[in-house]
Amino acid sequence: SGDLAYPSKLSEDLSNQYAMWYPTVRRSLICLSKLYRCTNRSVFESLAQECLAACIDSLKTATLSIVEKSSLIDSQLFLIKHLLIIREQIAPFDVNFSVNEVSLDFTNLKIADSSLMTNKNRILSLSSNNALLEFLFQGAPQLTKKVLDSKKDVDINLKEA
């Protein structure tokens, strides 16, 4: 109902184009336009990336709801329409919508911990087969770097739709 009533929503009054936008798209773009003027570039880029990622996720969720209530074609058209709106509206921002994300991966710690617990008798061993040293070397977290690009995400989702 309401915002997800596609295709009947398309036959409503077209005088206000923004009224036809899905609420998360409208709110995200309004938020970005206000933030663009009052934050520095790096802060805006980071916020814009997160905002657009959340907006795309909400569109995908809405698409699933439309499939249940209407048809697959209506849901795909809904997604394509709003992704095109996003792409058109973020184009004027003179910023890079990509963010370098750095995180620590602690998956090796779990493996090293289980190894340490199974080799308790070698914790204080004075040989090269010391369980505590193995734990320290094997359990070190890994630094992972990812580049997240909202403009590319929009384009990728458009191609998939």
Short mmCIF file of C-alpha atoms in Angstrom, two decimals:
data_model
loop_
_atom_site.label_atom_id
_atom_site.label_comp_id
_atom_site.label_asym_id
_atom_site.label_seq_id
_atom_site.Cartn_x
_atom_site.Cartn_y
_atom_site.Cartn_z
CA SER A 1 0.00 0.00 0.00
CA GLY A 2 1.03 3.62 -0.24
CA ASP A 3 4.58 3.96 -1.47
CA LEU A 4 4.77 0.39 -2.76
CA ALA A 5 1.50 0.43 -4.73
CA TYR A 6 3.07 -0.07 -8.14
CA PRO A 7 1.97 0.23 -10.96
CA SER A 8 -1.17 2.08 -9.72
CA LYS A 9 1.11 4.69 -8.10
CA LEU A 10 2.24 5.75 -11.59
CA SER A 11 -1.23 6.96 -12.56
CA GLU A 12 -1.33 9.56 -9.74
CA ASP A 13 -0.82 13.30 -10.18
CA LEU A 14 2.56 13.98 -11.80
CA SER A 15 2.74 17.66 -10.81
CA ASN A 16 5.26 16.99 -8.04
CA GLN A 17 7.97 14.64 -9.30
CA TYR A 18 9.47 14.27 -5.83
CA ALA A 19 6.19 12.87 -4.51
CA MET A 20 6.68 9.93 -6.88
CA TRP A 21 10.05 9.03 -5.39
CA TYR A 22 10.29 6.27 -2.84
CA PRO A 23 10.63 7.90 0.63
CA THR A 24 14.14 6.61 1.37
CA VAL A 25 15.36 7.92 -1.99
CA ARG A 26 13.78 11.32 -1.39
CA ARG A 27 15.10 11.58 2.17
CA SER A 28 18.57 10.35 1.25
CA LEU A 29 18.94 12.86 -1.58
CA ILE A 30 17.60 15.73 0.54
CA CYS A 31 20.00 14.79 3.32
CA LEU A 32 22.94 14.63 0.92
CA SER A 33 22.11 17.98 -0.64
CA LYS A 34 22.02 19.60 2.80
CA LEU A 35 25.20 17.90 4.00
CA TYR A 36 27.07 18.80 0.82
CA ARG A 37 26.93 22.48 1.70
CA CYS A 38 27.87 22.22 5.36
CA THR A 39 30.52 19.49 5.73
CA ASN A 40 34.02 19.11 4.43
CA ARG A 41 34.68 16.86 1.46
CA SER A 42 36.03 13.76 3.23
CA VAL A 43 33.22 13.72 5.78
CA PHE A 44 30.62 14.15 3.04
CA GLU A 45 32.13 11.35 0.94
CA SER A 46 32.00 8.94 3.85
CA LEU A 47 28.44 9.89 4.83
CA ALA A 48 27.27 9.82 1.21
CA GLN A 49 28.65 6.34 0.68
CA GLU A 50 26.87 5.00 3.76
CA CYS A 51 23.65 6.86 2.98
CA LEU A 52 23.50 5.61 -0.59
CA ALA A 53 24.30 2.03 0.44
CA ALA A 54 21.43 2.10 2.95
CA CYS A 55 19.14 3.65 0.34
CA ILE A 56 19.97 0.94 -2.21
CA ASP A 57 19.33 -1.73 0.43
CA SER A 58 15.92 -0.23 1.19
CA LEU A 59 15.09 -0.20 -2.52
CA LYS A 60 15.98 -3.88 -2.77
CA THR A 61 13.75 -4.66 0.20
CA ALA A 62 10.91 -2.66 -1.35
CA THR A 63 11.45 -4.52 -4.62
CA LEU A 64 10.86 -7.82 -2.84
CA SER A 65 7.61 -6.47 -1.37
CA ILE A 66 6.44 -5.34 -4.80
CA VAL A 67 7.14 -8.80 -6.24
CA GLU A 68 4.86 -10.32 -3.59
CA LYS A 69 2.05 -7.80 -4.17
CA SER A 70 2.30 -7.22 -7.91
CA SER A 71 4.72 -8.72 -10.42
CA LEU A 72 8.39 -9.18 -11.11
CA ILE A 73 8.31 -6.68 -13.98
CA ASP A 74 6.75 -4.00 -11.77
CA SER A 75 9.38 -4.56 -9.10
CA GLN A 76 12.22 -4.37 -11.63
CA LEU A 77 10.82 -1.16 -13.13
CA PHE A 78 10.50 0.30 -9.63
CA LEU A 79 14.14 -0.51 -8.88
CA ILE A 80 15.44 0.74 -12.23
CA LYS A 81 13.46 3.98 -11.97
CA HIS A 82 14.80 4.80 -8.51
CA LEU A 83 18.37 3.80 -9.27
CA LEU A 84 18.27 6.10 -12.32
CA ILE A 85 16.92 8.90 -10.12
CA ILE A 86 19.75 8.37 -7.66
CA ARG A 87 22.35 8.32 -10.42
CA GLU A 88 20.97 11.50 -11.96
CA GLN A 89 20.70 13.34 -8.65
CA ILE A 90 24.19 12.51 -7.33
CA ALA A 91 25.92 13.46 -10.58
CA PRO A 92 26.13 17.21 -9.76
CA PHE A 93 28.00 16.58 -6.49
CA ASP A 94 31.65 17.35 -7.14
CA VAL A 95 32.97 14.56 -4.93
CA ASN A 96 34.35 11.08 -5.15
CA PHE A 97 31.72 8.63 -3.91
CA SER A 98 34.31 6.00 -3.08
CA VAL A 99 35.62 5.38 0.41
CA ASN A 100 38.57 3.29 1.53
CA GLU A 101 37.43 1.07 4.36
CA VAL A 102 40.02 -0.52 6.61
CA SER A 103 39.05 -3.25 9.05
CA LEU A 104 40.59 -5.97 11.18
CA ASP A 105 39.80 -9.62 10.47
CA PHE A 106 39.93 -11.73 13.64
CA THR A 107 39.08 -15.11 12.06
CA ASN A 108 42.63 -16.39 12.61
CA LEU A 109 42.28 -15.67 16.33
CA LYS A 110 39.58 -18.32 16.74
CA ILE A 111 41.71 -20.94 15.00
CA ALA A 112 44.79 -19.99 17.02
CA ASP A 113 42.75 -20.05 20.24
CA SER A 114 41.48 -23.57 19.61
CA SER A 115 45.04 -24.64 18.78
CA LEU A 116 46.28 -23.11 22.04
CA MET A 117 43.60 -24.91 24.05
CA THR A 118 44.41 -28.28 22.49
CA ASN A 119 48.14 -27.81 23.11
CA LYS A 120 48.01 -26.60 26.73
CA ASN A 121 50.90 -28.84 27.69
CA ARG A 122 53.23 -26.94 25.30
CA ILE A 123 52.40 -23.40 26.48
CA LEU A 124 55.65 -22.88 28.37
CA SER A 125 57.81 -25.16 26.27
CA LEU A 126 61.30 -23.83 25.62
CA SER A 127 61.41 -25.22 22.10
CA SER A 128 60.32 -23.86 18.75
CA ASN A 129 57.11 -25.85 19.22
CA ASN A 130 55.82 -23.43 21.92
CA ALA A 131 51.99 -23.21 21.86
CA LEU A 132 51.98 -19.64 23.20
CA LEU A 133 54.31 -18.39 20.47
CA GLU A 134 52.23 -20.19 17.84
CA PHE A 135 49.15 -18.47 19.25
CA LEU A 136 50.80 -15.05 19.06
CA PHE A 137 51.95 -15.53 15.47
CA GLN A 138 48.89 -17.32 14.10
CA GLY A 139 46.30 -15.29 16.03
CA ALA A 140 47.36 -11.86 14.84
CA PRO A 141 44.43 -10.03 13.19
CA GLN A 142 44.66 -9.38 9.47
CA LEU A 143 44.25 -5.88 8.10
CA THR A 144 41.73 -5.80 5.25
CA LYS A 145 41.20 -2.90 2.91
CA LYS A 146 38.17 -2.41 0.69
CA VAL A 147 37.19 0.38 -1.65
CA LEU A 148 33.45 1.08 -1.48
CA ASP A 149 32.09 3.11 -4.38
CA SER A 150 28.46 4.21 -4.29
CA LYS A 151 28.35 5.34 -7.91
CA LYS A 152 29.60 1.95 -9.04
CA ASP A 153 27.09 0.24 -6.73
CA VAL A 154 24.25 2.15 -8.40
CA ASP A 155 25.53 1.17 -11.85
CA ILE A 156 26.03 -2.47 -10.85
CA ASN A 157 22.51 -2.67 -9.43
CA LEU A 158 21.13 -1.08 -12.58
CA LYS A 159 22.83 -3.69 -14.73
CA GLU A 160 21.53 -6.48 -12.50
CA ALA A 161 17.96 -5.12 -12.62
#
